[in-house]
Structures are given as structure tokens and as C-alpha cells.
PDB file of C-alpha atoms in Angstrom:
ATOM      1  CA  MET A   1       0.000   0.000   0.000  1.00  0.00           C
ATOM      2  CA  ASN A   2       1.368   3.444  -0.946  1.00  0.00           C
ATOM      3  CA  PRO A   3       2.277   5.854   1.872  1.00  0.00           C
ATOM      4  CA  LEU A   4      -0.484   8.255   2.878  1.00  0.00           C
ATOM      5  CA  THR A   5      -0.326  11.671   1.174  1.00  0.00           C
ATOM      6  CA  LEU A   6      -1.876  14.651   2.948  1.00  0.00           C
ATOM      7  CA  VAL A   7      -2.363  18.285   2.046  1.00  0.00           C
ATOM      8  CA  ILE A   8      -2.639  20.729   4.941  1.00  0.00           C
ATOM      9  CA  ILE A   9      -3.938  24.228   4.216  1.00  0.00           C
ATOM     10  CA  GLU A  10      -3.029  26.390   7.213  1.00  0.00           C
ATOM     11  CA  ASP A  11      -1.667  29.948   7.218  1.00  0.00           C
ATOM     12  CA  GLU A  12      -0.243  29.779  10.748  1.00  0.00           C
ATOM     13  CA  GLU A  13       3.162  28.123  10.637  1.00  0.00           C
ATOM     14  CA  ALA A  14       3.075  27.182  14.321  1.00  0.00           C
ATOM     15  CA  HIS A  15      -0.236  25.315  13.934  1.00  0.00           C
ATOM     16  CA  PHE A  16       0.969  23.575  10.793  1.00  0.00           C
ATOM     17  CA  GLY A  17       4.162  22.488  12.572  1.00  0.00           C
ATOM     18  CA  LEU A  18       2.225  20.945  15.447  1.00  0.00           C
ATOM     19  CA  MET A  19      -0.196  19.160  13.107  1.00  0.00           C
ATOM     20  CA  LYS A  20       2.648  17.780  11.010  1.00  0.00           C
ATOM     21  CA  ARG A  21       4.527  16.587  14.099  1.00  0.00           C
ATOM     22  CA  THR A  22       1.552  14.739  15.608  1.00  0.00           C
ATOM     23  CA  ILE A  23       0.567  13.142  12.285  1.00  0.00           C
ATOM     24  CA  LEU A  24       4.099  11.937  11.523  1.00  0.00           C
ATOM     25  CA  LYS A  25       4.415  10.523  15.018  1.00  0.00           C
ATOM     26  CA  ALA A  26       1.385   8.300  14.372  1.00  0.00           C
ATOM     27  CA  MET A  27       2.061   7.763  10.638  1.00  0.00           C
ATOM     28  CA  PRO A  28       5.814   8.149   9.999  1.00  0.00           C
ATOM     29  CA  GLU A  29       5.543   7.177   6.312  1.00  0.00           C
ATOM     30  CA  ALA A  30       3.022   9.938   5.511  1.00  0.00           C
ATOM     31  CA  ASN A  31       3.867  12.552   2.871  1.00  0.00           C
ATOM     32  CA  ILE A  32       2.660  16.005   3.906  1.00  0.00           C
ATOM     33  CA  HIS A  33       2.327  19.008   1.604  1.00  0.00           C
ATOM     34  CA  HIS A  34       1.745  22.443   3.127  1.00  0.00           C
ATOM     35  CA  PHE A  35      -0.128  25.365   1.576  1.00  0.00           C
ATOM     36  CA  GLN A  36      -0.788  28.688   3.286  1.00  0.00           C
ATOM     37  CA  ASP A  37      -3.792  29.492   1.109  1.00  0.00           C
ATOM     38  CA  ALA A  38      -6.377  27.545  -0.861  1.00  0.00           C
ATOM     39  CA  ASP A  39      -5.791  29.219  -4.224  1.00  0.00           C
ATOM     40  CA  THR A  40      -2.218  27.938  -4.417  1.00  0.00           C
ATOM     41  CA  TYR A  41      -3.408  24.393  -3.869  1.00  0.00           C
ATOM     42  CA  LEU A  42      -6.328  24.744  -6.296  1.00  0.00           C
ATOM     43  CA  ASN A  43      -3.877  25.853  -8.977  1.00  0.00           C
ATOM     44  CA  ARG A  44      -2.041  22.552  -8.540  1.00  0.00           C
ATOM     45  CA  LEU A  45      -5.032  20.175  -8.593  1.00  0.00           C
ATOM     46  CA  ASN A  46      -3.670  18.318 -11.598  1.00  0.00           C
ATOM     47  CA  GLU A  47      -0.264  17.815  -9.966  1.00  0.00           C
ATOM     48  CA  LEU A  48      -1.172  16.576  -6.512  1.00  0.00           C
ATOM     49  CA  HIS A  49      -3.539  13.736  -5.728  1.00  0.00           C
ATOM     50  CA  PRO A  50      -3.677  13.569  -1.919  1.00  0.00           C
ATOM     51  CA  ASP A  51      -5.506  10.948   0.085  1.00  0.00           C
ATOM     52  CA  ILE A  52      -6.778  13.609   2.521  1.00  0.00           C
ATOM     53  CA  ILE A  53      -6.972  17.397   2.699  1.00  0.00           C
ATOM     54  CA  ILE A  54      -6.916  19.125   6.093  1.00  0.00           C
ATOM     55  CA  THR A  55      -7.976  22.745   5.919  1.00  0.00           C
ATOM     56  CA  ASP A  56      -8.711  25.503   8.371  1.00  0.00           C
ATOM     57  CA  TYR A  57     -12.111  27.138   8.000  1.00  0.00           C
ATOM     58  CA  LEU A  58     -10.554  30.603   7.874  1.00  0.00           C
ATOM     59  CA  ILE A  59      -7.882  30.606   5.182  1.00  0.00           C
ATOM     60  CA  PRO A  60      -6.538  33.516   3.138  1.00  0.00           C
ATOM     61  CA  GLY A  61      -8.700  34.329   0.130  1.00  0.00           C
ATOM     62  CA  MET A  62     -11.739  32.203   0.979  1.00  0.00           C
ATOM     63  CA  THR A  63     -13.568  30.309   3.688  1.00  0.00           C
ATOM     64  CA  GLY A  64     -13.477  26.557   4.100  1.00  0.00           C
ATOM     65  CA  ILE A  65     -17.008  26.391   2.703  1.00  0.00           C
ATOM     66  CA  GLU A  66     -15.936  28.237  -0.431  1.00  0.00           C
ATOM     67  CA  PHE A  67     -12.978  25.863  -0.725  1.00  0.00           C
ATOM     68  CA  LEU A  68     -15.306  22.855  -0.578  1.00  0.00           C
ATOM     69  CA  GLU A  69     -17.482  24.454  -3.258  1.00  0.00           C
ATOM     70  CA  ALA A  70     -14.405  24.993  -5.445  1.00  0.00           C
ATOM     71  CA  LEU A  71     -13.428  21.326  -5.064  1.00  0.00           C
ATOM     72  CA  LYS A  72     -16.937  20.238  -5.955  1.00  0.00           C
ATOM     73  CA  GLU A  73     -16.962  22.477  -9.022  1.00  0.00           C
ATOM     74  CA  ALA A  74     -13.628  20.940 -10.081  1.00  0.00           C
ATOM     75  CA  ASP A  75     -15.155  17.465  -9.637  1.00  0.00           C
ATOM     76  CA  GLN A  76     -12.679  16.563  -6.882  1.00  0.00           C
ATOM     77  CA  ASP A  77     -13.843  14.070  -4.253  1.00  0.00           C
ATOM     78  CA  THR A  78     -10.747  13.958  -2.041  1.00  0.00           C
ATOM     79  CA  PRO A  79     -11.808  13.531   1.616  1.00  0.00           C
ATOM     80  CA  VAL A  80     -11.607  16.847   3.490  1.00  0.00           C
ATOM     81  CA  ILE A  81     -11.221  17.367   7.240  1.00  0.00           C
ATOM     82  CA  MET A  82     -12.202  20.906   8.218  1.00  0.00           C
ATOM     83  CA  ILE A  83     -10.799  22.634  11.292  1.00  0.00           C
ATOM     84  CA  THR A  84     -12.205  25.705  12.991  1.00  0.00           C
ATOM     85  CA  GLY A  85     -11.336  27.792  16.026  1.00  0.00           C
ATOM     86  CA  GLN A  86     -14.962  27.981  17.133  1.00  0.00           C
ATOM     87  CA  GLY A  87     -17.711  25.414  17.143  1.00  0.00           C
ATOM     88  CA  ASP A  88     -20.469  26.537  14.794  1.00  0.00           C
ATOM     89  CA  GLN A  89     -23.163  23.955  14.141  1.00  0.00           C
ATOM     90  CA  ASN A  90     -24.445  25.712  11.015  1.00  0.00           C
ATOM     91  CA  ILE A  91     -20.986  25.753   9.456  1.00  0.00           C
ATOM     92  CA  ALA A  92     -20.473  22.116  10.405  1.00  0.00           C
ATOM     93  CA  VAL A  93     -23.759  21.072   8.783  1.00  0.00           C
ATOM     94  CA  GLN A  94     -23.003  23.099   5.657  1.00  0.00           C
ATOM     95  CA  ALA A  95     -19.507  21.630   5.419  1.00  0.00           C
ATOM     96  CA  MET A  96     -20.763  18.070   5.738  1.00  0.00           C
ATOM     97  CA  LYS A  97     -23.410  18.686   3.074  1.00  0.00           C
ATOM     98  CA  LEU A  98     -20.685  19.874   0.721  1.00  0.00           C
ATOM     99  CA  GLY A  99     -18.713  16.692   1.259  1.00  0.00           C
ATOM    100  CA  ALA A 100     -16.454  17.291   4.272  1.00  0.00           C
ATOM    101  CA  TRP A 101     -15.698  13.958   5.922  1.00  0.00           C
ATOM    102  CA  ASP A 102     -15.123  15.397   9.390  1.00  0.00           C
ATOM    103  CA  TYR A 103     -15.232  18.699  11.248  1.00  0.00           C
ATOM    104  CA  ILE A 104     -12.942  19.393  14.213  1.00  0.00           C
ATOM    105  CA  VAL A 105     -12.927  22.282  16.672  1.00  0.00           C
ATOM    106  CA  LYS A 106      -9.522  23.498  17.886  1.00  0.00           C
ATOM    107  CA  SER A 107      -9.817  22.404  21.495  1.00  0.00           C
ATOM    108  CA  PRO A 108      -6.996  21.812  24.046  1.00  0.00           C
ATOM    109  CA  ASP A 109      -6.742  18.164  22.935  1.00  0.00           C
ATOM    110  CA  PHE A 110      -7.086  18.931  19.203  1.00  0.00           C
ATOM    111  CA  PHE A 111      -3.512  17.981  18.278  1.00  0.00           C
ATOM    112  CA  THR A 112      -3.799  14.729  20.228  1.00  0.00           C
ATOM    113  CA  LEU A 113      -7.050  13.788  18.482  1.00  0.00           C
ATOM    114  CA  LEU A 114      -6.036  14.776  14.942  1.00  0.00           C
ATOM    115  CA  PRO A 115      -4.086  11.583  14.027  1.00  0.00           C
ATOM    116  CA  SER A 116      -6.957   9.316  15.072  1.00  0.00           C
ATOM    117  CA  VAL A 117      -9.412  11.403  13.031  1.00  0.00           C
ATOM    118  CA  VAL A 118      -7.103  11.198  10.004  1.00  0.00           C
ATOM    119  CA  GLN A 119      -6.800   7.407  10.386  1.00  0.00           C
ATOM    120  CA  LYS A 120     -10.584   7.045  10.683  1.00  0.00           C
ATOM    121  CA  VAL A 121     -11.169   9.076   7.529  1.00  0.00           C
ATOM    122  CA  VAL A 122      -8.493   7.056   5.696  1.00  0.00           C
ATOM    123  CA  ARG A 123     -10.228   3.786   6.621  1.00  0.00           C
ATOM    124  CA  GLU A 124     -13.612   5.105   5.551  1.00  0.00           C
ATOM    125  CA  ALA A 125     -12.271   6.539   2.292  1.00  0.00           C
ATOM    126  CA  ARG A 126     -10.464   3.319   1.367  1.00  0.00           C
ATOM    127  CA  LEU A 127     -13.530   1.268   2.190  1.00  0.00           C
ATOM    128  CA  LYS A 128     -15.626   3.556  -0.007  1.00  0.00           C
ATOM    129  CA  GLU A 129     -13.088   3.257  -2.828  1.00  0.00           C
ATOM    130  CA  SER A 130     -13.036  -0.525  -2.459  1.00  0.00           C
ATOM    131  CA  LEU A 131     -16.830  -0.653  -2.631  1.00  0.00           C
ATOM    132  CA  ARG A 132     -16.802   1.639  -5.661  1.00  0.00           C
ATOM    133  CA  ASP A 133     -14.254  -0.609  -7.398  1.00  0.00           C
ATOM    134  CA  SER A 134     -16.309  -3.694  -6.553  1.00  0.00           C
ATOM    135  CA  MET A 135     -19.432  -2.068  -7.926  1.00  0.00           C
ATOM    136  CA  LYS A 136     -17.592  -1.101 -11.107  1.00  0.00           C
ATOM    137  CA  ARG A 137     -16.375  -4.670 -11.561  1.00  0.00           C
ATOM    138  CA  PHE A 138     -19.880  -5.964 -10.964  1.00  0.00           C
ATOM    139  CA  GLN A 139     -21.360  -3.519 -13.478  1.00  0.00           C
ATOM    140  CA  ASP A 140     -18.740  -4.430 -16.090  1.00  0.00           C
ATOM    141  CA  LEU A 141     -19.458  -8.128 -15.665  1.00  0.00           C
ATOM    142  CA  SER A 142     -23.193  -7.535 -15.459  1.00  0.00           C
ATOM    143  CA  GLU A 143     -23.310  -5.804 -18.825  1.00  0.00           C
ATOM    144  CA  ARG A 144     -21.054  -8.342 -20.542  1.00  0.00           C
ATOM    145  CA  THR A 145     -22.760 -11.546 -19.460  1.00  0.00           C
ATOM    146  CA  SER A 146     -25.498 -13.349 -21.365  1.00  0.00           C
ATOM    147  CA  ASP A 147     -27.379 -13.985 -18.099  1.00  0.00           C
ATOM    148  CA  TRP A 148     -30.148 -11.818 -16.745  1.00  0.00           C
ATOM    149  CA  ILE A 149     -28.844 -10.602 -13.370  1.00  0.00           C
ATOM    150  CA  PHE A 150     -31.572  -9.409 -11.032  1.00  0.00           C
ATOM    151  CA  GLU A 151     -32.639  -8.476  -7.528  1.00  0.00           C
ATOM    152  CA  VAL A 152     -36.140  -8.620  -6.105  1.00  0.00           C
ATOM    153  CA  ASP A 153     -37.434  -7.181  -2.836  1.00  0.00           C
ATOM    154  CA  PRO A 154     -39.361  -9.245  -0.244  1.00  0.00           C
ATOM    155  CA  GLU A 155     -42.558  -8.636  -2.236  1.00  0.00           C
ATOM    156  CA  ALA A 156     -40.920 -10.111  -5.363  1.00  0.00           C
ATOM    157  CA  ARG A 157     -40.767  -6.706  -7.077  1.00  0.00           C
ATOM    158  CA  ILE A 158     -37.748  -6.343  -9.365  1.00  0.00           C
ATOM    159  CA  ALA A 159     -35.343  -3.875  -7.737  1.00  0.00           C
ATOM    160  CA  TYR A 160     -32.384  -4.327 -10.082  1.00  0.00           C
ATOM    161  CA  SER A 161     -31.907  -5.733 -13.560  1.00  0.00           C
ATOM    162  CA  ASN A 162     -29.095  -5.666 -16.044  1.00  0.00           C
ATOM    163  CA  GLY A 163     -29.774  -4.964 -19.703  1.00  0.00           C
ATOM    164  CA  VAL A 164     -29.901  -8.643 -20.677  1.00  0.00           C
ATOM    165  CA  VAL A 165     -33.571  -8.709 -19.715  1.00  0.00           C
ATOM    166  CA  GLU A 166     -34.277  -7.013 -23.040  1.00  0.00           C
ATOM    167  CA  ASP A 167     -32.443  -9.761 -24.936  1.00  0.00           C
ATOM    168  CA  ILE A 168     -34.378 -12.473 -23.104  1.00  0.00           C
ATOM    169  CA  LEU A 169     -37.849 -10.980 -22.634  1.00  0.00           C
ATOM    170  CA  GLY A 170     -37.918  -7.900 -24.875  1.00  0.00           C
ATOM    171  CA  TYR A 171     -38.471  -5.458 -21.999  1.00  0.00           C
ATOM    172  CA  ARG A 172     -36.202  -2.496 -21.265  1.00  0.00           C
ATOM    173  CA  VAL A 173     -34.741  -2.258 -17.786  1.00  0.00           C
ATOM    174  CA  ASP A 174     -36.990   0.693 -16.892  1.00  0.00           C
ATOM    175  CA  GLU A 175     -40.027  -1.376 -17.889  1.00  0.00           C
ATOM    176  CA  VAL A 176     -39.310  -4.181 -15.433  1.00  0.00           C
ATOM    177  CA  ILE A 177     -38.027  -2.213 -12.414  1.00  0.00           C
ATOM    178  CA  GLY A 178     -40.783  -2.241  -9.797  1.00  0.00           C
ATOM    179  CA  THR A 179     -42.671  -5.011 -11.613  1.00  0.00           C
ATOM    180  CA  PRO A 180     -43.430  -8.185  -9.607  1.00  0.00           C
ATOM    181  CA  LEU A 181     -41.529 -11.131 -11.036  1.00  0.00           C
ATOM    182  CA  TYR A 182     -44.725 -13.186 -11.252  1.00  0.00           C
ATOM    183  CA  ALA A 183     -46.238 -10.555 -13.576  1.00  0.00           C
ATOM    184  CA  LEU A 184     -43.809 -11.766 -16.266  1.00  0.00           C
ATOM    185  CA  PHE A 185     -45.281 -15.269 -16.239  1.00  0.00           C
ATOM    186  CA  PRO A 186     -47.858 -16.370 -18.830  1.00  0.00           C
ATOM    187  CA  GLU A 187     -51.335 -15.186 -17.907  1.00  0.00           C
ATOM    188  CA  ARG A 188     -52.519 -18.720 -17.180  1.00  0.00           C
ATOM    189  CA  ASN A 189     -49.754 -19.191 -14.590  1.00  0.00           C
ATOM    190  CA  LYS A 190     -49.627 -15.804 -12.830  1.00  0.00           C
ATOM    191  CA  VAL A 191     -51.796 -16.658  -9.813  1.00  0.00           C
ATOM    192  CA  ILE A 192     -49.945 -19.884  -9.093  1.00  0.00           C
ATOM    193  CA  ALA A 193     -46.582 -18.207  -9.759  1.00  0.00           C
ATOM    194  CA  ARG A 194     -47.357 -15.409  -7.295  1.00  0.00           C
ATOM    195  CA  HIS A 195     -48.256 -17.882  -4.565  1.00  0.00           C
ATOM    196  CA  ARG A 196     -45.173 -20.033  -5.145  1.00  0.00           C
ATOM    197  CA  ILE A 197     -42.715 -17.151  -5.390  1.00  0.00           C
ATOM    198  CA  LEU A 198     -43.945 -15.404  -2.246  1.00  0.00           C
ATOM    199  CA  LYS A 199     -43.933 -18.706  -0.353  1.00  0.00           C
ATOM    200  CA  PHE A 200     -40.405 -19.344  -1.558  1.00  0.00           C
ATOM    201  CA  ILE A 201     -39.240 -15.899  -0.398  1.00  0.00           C
ATOM    202  CA  GLU A 202     -40.935 -16.439   2.946  1.00  0.00           C
ATOM    203  CA  ALA A 203     -38.996 -19.686   3.395  1.00  0.00           C
ATOM    204  CA  ARG A 204     -35.705 -17.852   2.682  1.00  0.00           C
ATOM    205  CA  LYS A 205     -34.208 -20.791   0.856  1.00  0.00           C
ATOM    206  CA  PRO A 206     -31.777 -20.481  -2.069  1.00  0.00           C
ATOM    207  CA  ALA A 207     -33.141 -21.177  -5.540  1.00  0.00           C
ATOM    208  CA  VAL A 208     -31.029 -23.745  -7.398  1.00  0.00           C
ATOM    209  CA  SER A 209     -31.573 -24.518 -11.093  1.00  0.00           C
ATOM    210  CA  ILE A 210     -35.314 -23.852 -11.034  1.00  0.00           C
ATOM    211  CA  GLU A 211     -36.908 -23.974 -14.491  1.00  0.00           C
ATOM    212  CA  GLN A 212     -39.658 -21.438 -15.123  1.00  0.00           C
ATOM    213  CA  LYS A 213     -41.658 -20.354 -18.125  1.00  0.00           C
ATOM    214  CA  LEU A 214     -41.939 -16.586 -18.665  1.00  0.00           C
ATOM    215  CA  ARG A 215     -43.773 -14.625 -21.333  1.00  0.00           C
ATOM    216  CA  HIS A 216     -41.795 -12.539 -23.850  1.00  0.00           C
ATOM    217  CA  LYS A 217     -43.064  -9.037 -24.598  1.00  0.00           C
ATOM    218  CA  ASN A 218     -43.991 -10.286 -28.082  1.00  0.00           C
ATOM    219  CA  GLY A 219     -46.151 -13.042 -26.602  1.00  0.00           C
ATOM    220  CA  HIS A 220     -44.108 -16.234 -26.916  1.00  0.00           C
ATOM    221  CA  ASP A 221     -42.925 -18.324 -23.988  1.00  0.00           C
ATOM    222  CA  VAL A 222     -39.322 -18.246 -22.771  1.00  0.00           C
ATOM    223  CA  ILE A 223     -37.934 -20.985 -20.537  1.00  0.00           C
ATOM    224  CA  ILE A 224     -35.407 -19.794 -17.978  1.00  0.00           C
ATOM    225  CA  GLU A 225     -33.289 -21.475 -15.344  1.00  0.00           C
ATOM    226  CA  SER A 226     -33.125 -19.486 -12.110  1.00  0.00           C
ATOM    227  CA  ASN A 227     -30.485 -19.442  -9.388  1.00  0.00           C
ATOM    228  CA  ALA A 228     -30.803 -16.979  -6.514  1.00  0.00           C
ATOM    229  CA  VAL A 229     -29.955 -16.454  -2.861  1.00  0.00           C
ATOM    230  CA  PRO A 230     -31.548 -14.319  -0.144  1.00  0.00           C
ATOM    231  CA  PHE A 231     -29.655 -11.300   1.175  1.00  0.00           C
ATOM    232  CA  TYR A 232     -30.074  -9.464   4.456  1.00  0.00           C
ATOM    233  CA  SER A 233     -29.477  -6.131   6.186  1.00  0.00           C
ATOM    234  CA  LYS A 234     -26.890  -5.768   8.953  1.00  0.00           C
ATOM    235  CA  THR A 235     -29.662  -6.404  11.484  1.00  0.00           C
ATOM    236  CA  GLY A 236     -30.660  -9.664   9.809  1.00  0.00           C
ATOM    237  CA  GLU A 237     -33.762  -8.330   8.058  1.00  0.00           C
ATOM    238  CA  LEU A 238     -34.514  -9.944   4.699  1.00  0.00           C
ATOM    239  CA  GLN A 239     -33.862  -7.451   1.904  1.00  0.00           C
ATOM    240  CA  GLY A 240     -34.815  -9.730  -0.978  1.00  0.00           C
ATOM    241  CA  TYR A 241     -33.218 -12.161  -3.408  1.00  0.00           C
ATOM    242  CA  ARG A 242     -30.468 -11.679  -5.970  1.00  0.00           C
ATOM    243  CA  GLY A 243     -29.327 -14.045  -8.667  1.00  0.00           C
ATOM    244  CA  ILE A 244     -29.429 -14.893 -12.369  1.00  0.00           C
ATOM    245  CA  HIS A 245     -32.000 -16.055 -14.893  1.00  0.00           C
ATOM    246  CA  ARG A 246     -30.548 -17.970 -17.837  1.00  0.00           C
ATOM    247  CA  ASP A 247     -32.476 -18.455 -21.076  1.00  0.00           C
ATOM    248  CA  ILE A 248     -32.499 -22.216 -21.710  1.00  0.00           C
ATOM    249  CA  SER A 249     -35.238 -22.227 -24.355  1.00  0.00           C
ATOM    250  CA  ALA A 250     -32.863 -23.359 -27.124  1.00  0.00           C
ATOM    251  CA  ARG A 251     -31.464 -26.143 -24.944  1.00  0.00           C
ATOM    252  CA  ILE A 252     -34.939 -27.379 -24.026  1.00  0.00           C
ATOM    253  CA  ARG A 253     -36.007 -27.356 -27.694  1.00  0.00           C
ATOM    254  CA  ALA A 254     -32.888 -29.310 -28.679  1.00  0.00           C
ATOM    255  CA  GLU A 255     -33.527 -31.890 -25.950  1.00  0.00           C
ATOM    256  CA  GLN A 256     -37.130 -32.218 -27.110  1.00  0.00           C
ATOM    257  CA  ILE A 257     -36.031 -32.834 -30.702  1.00  0.00           C
ATOM    258  CA  ILE A 258     -33.600 -35.510 -29.541  1.00  0.00           C
ATOM    259  CA  ARG A 259     -36.279 -37.227 -27.438  1.00  0.00           C
ATOM    260  CA  GLU A 260     -38.787 -37.184 -30.309  1.00  0.00           C
ATOM    261  CA  SER A 261     -36.161 -38.578 -32.656  1.00  0.00           C
ATOM    262  CA  GLU A 262     -35.343 -41.363 -30.219  1.00  0.00           C
ATOM    263  CA  GLU A 263     -39.025 -42.170 -29.735  1.00  0.00           C
ATOM    264  CA  LYS A 264     -39.562 -42.432 -33.496  1.00  0.00           C
ATOM    265  CA  SER A 265     -36.599 -44.747 -33.871  1.00  0.00           C
ATOM    266  CA  THR A 266     -38.007 -47.126 -31.264  1.00  0.00           C
ATOM    267  CA  GLN A 267     -41.361 -47.223 -33.064  1.00  0.00           C
ATOM    268  CA  ILE A 268     -39.938 -48.693 -36.334  1.00  0.00           C
ATOM    269  CA  PRO A 269     -41.262 -52.315 -36.499  1.00  0.00           C
ATOM    270  CA  PHE A 270     -38.734 -55.092 -36.432  1.00  0.00           C
ATOM    271  CA  GLU A 271     -38.761 -57.102 -39.656  1.00  0.00           C
ATOM    272  CA  PRO A 272     -36.918 -60.407 -39.309  1.00  0.00           C
ATOM    273  CA  GLU A 273     -35.034 -61.666 -42.305  1.00  0.00           C
ATOM    274  CA  GLY A 274     -37.099 -64.049 -44.463  1.00  0.00           C
ATOM    275  CA  ASP A 275     -36.320 -67.743 -44.689  1.00  0.00           C
ATOM    276  CA  ASN A 276     -34.041 -68.832 -47.494  1.00  0.00           C
ATOM    277  CA  ASP A 277     -35.887 -70.344 -50.438  1.00  0.00           C
ATOM    278  CA  LYS A 278     -35.924 -74.075 -50.258  1.00  0.00           C
ATOM    279  CA  GLU A 279     -34.391 -75.892 -53.100  1.00  0.00           C
TER     280      GLU A 279
END
């Protein structure tokens, strides 16, 4: 893992020196860049890519709030810790709304607390980045697979779908989101499908290779194989099911053709060879 890189925007040299000393004591490998005003740092956005920015609320040329607005306008999402000499709840709320990750008042134990706050923000930022990377990988795979990836809520309403649903059933993603899964079954099967699906969700069992017949937007039947697992909130509350539907219509048709061919071959009457003509 690369050493932590911090930017500290502080116009008082004595305060910067104390912050740098306490941070390096807790994180000796950290790289710290110092700026006395925000404009100088903003002019170097393309050069520096810090893990964290620590800024005083009152800095030459602008307030901390204006600095956060400038970062947002520049599409920069670097975690920011804002420091102020006085506790002001309105400023704190405004700063957090603009994306500040923490807000610290300069109290007698400020310099002692700063390293732990920095470490907490680092953990949270890296976790967020890891989740973002995981989501990106999932989205890349989701859009490149031939399987219909889905999520349904506890009422069987579709909460997520990749674009493959259009290839399989002819519906756009926005047409199926919020639609109960059983509504995609043939009309003759909808009532039974609703009962079975809701009972299945209530039982909280995984679905393994379940064959189901759905109705394409154009009216023909599509046979799918479903695999899904329940997922839960941190408190153990059922959030729904997620999994994949695979179109197996072609496979089922091929198997049917093979069976019919085999049945026909067994129906050909056996004709024994005739006796040789007697001399």
C-alpha cells in the first residue's frame, strides 16, 4: 500500500508544525504538503492527488465552505477534514453537506485527536473506494454476461436488472423495475406463480436450477433457469433475493427434438429376415 499523502492548508506556521509533528508521530511514512492558502493548492489540482486534505475554515482568500465548493466544481472528491477555532453547528452542517468527511474544533486536545481522526477518515475513504471498485467490476461483468442478473425485494418486485432482460424478454430495464416477477409469467400461470414465489421468499431458501416459463413481450414463452440467494441487512432483516436467470429455451427445444427422434426410432417395427428359399 502506498504511503499516505496529505495536504494541509493552514496559514499559521506554528499550527501547521504541530499538526505535522503529531501526524508523523502516528504515521511516519506519511507525505505532507503544506499550503498557506487555498488558491495555491487549487492551482495545482492536476499535480497533486492527496488521500486527505486538512484545511482551516478561515484561510486567506476564501472560507473553508468556499474551498469545498471549489473542489466540488472541479469534480474533486478527495476527503476533506475541516478545522475551525470555534464550534459553529451551522458551518459544520453546511460543510458536511458539501462533502467534508469530518469537522474538528480546535480544542486543548485537538492535536492529540487529529491523528486518530485522520486514520478514521483514511479507513472510511479506502472502504468507499473498495466498494466503488467492486461495484464497477460488478457492473462491467453484469453488462457483458449473457445472463439476466436481477434483484427482487421481499414482495418479489424487481429492484435491479441488467440490460440482458431485453435480450431475453424484450423489456427495457426501466419497464421491469418495480414489476413483480410473477407478472412476467404467462397469464394462465400468474396466480400460481405469485403464490409459489412469495412462499419461496418467505422460506428464505436459495433457488437452485429452477426452471420457469416466462412470457416474452412479443407473446411467446421463454424458458429460464433461475439461481438466486436471499440477502439481508446488517440487522438480519430480509432485503430480498439476488441471482441470475438464464435463457435455456434453445437447450430445451434441442432436448425435445432428440427425445422425439429417439421415440420415433423405437417405433420402427422389427422385420426379421425371411427364410431362405428351399431348393
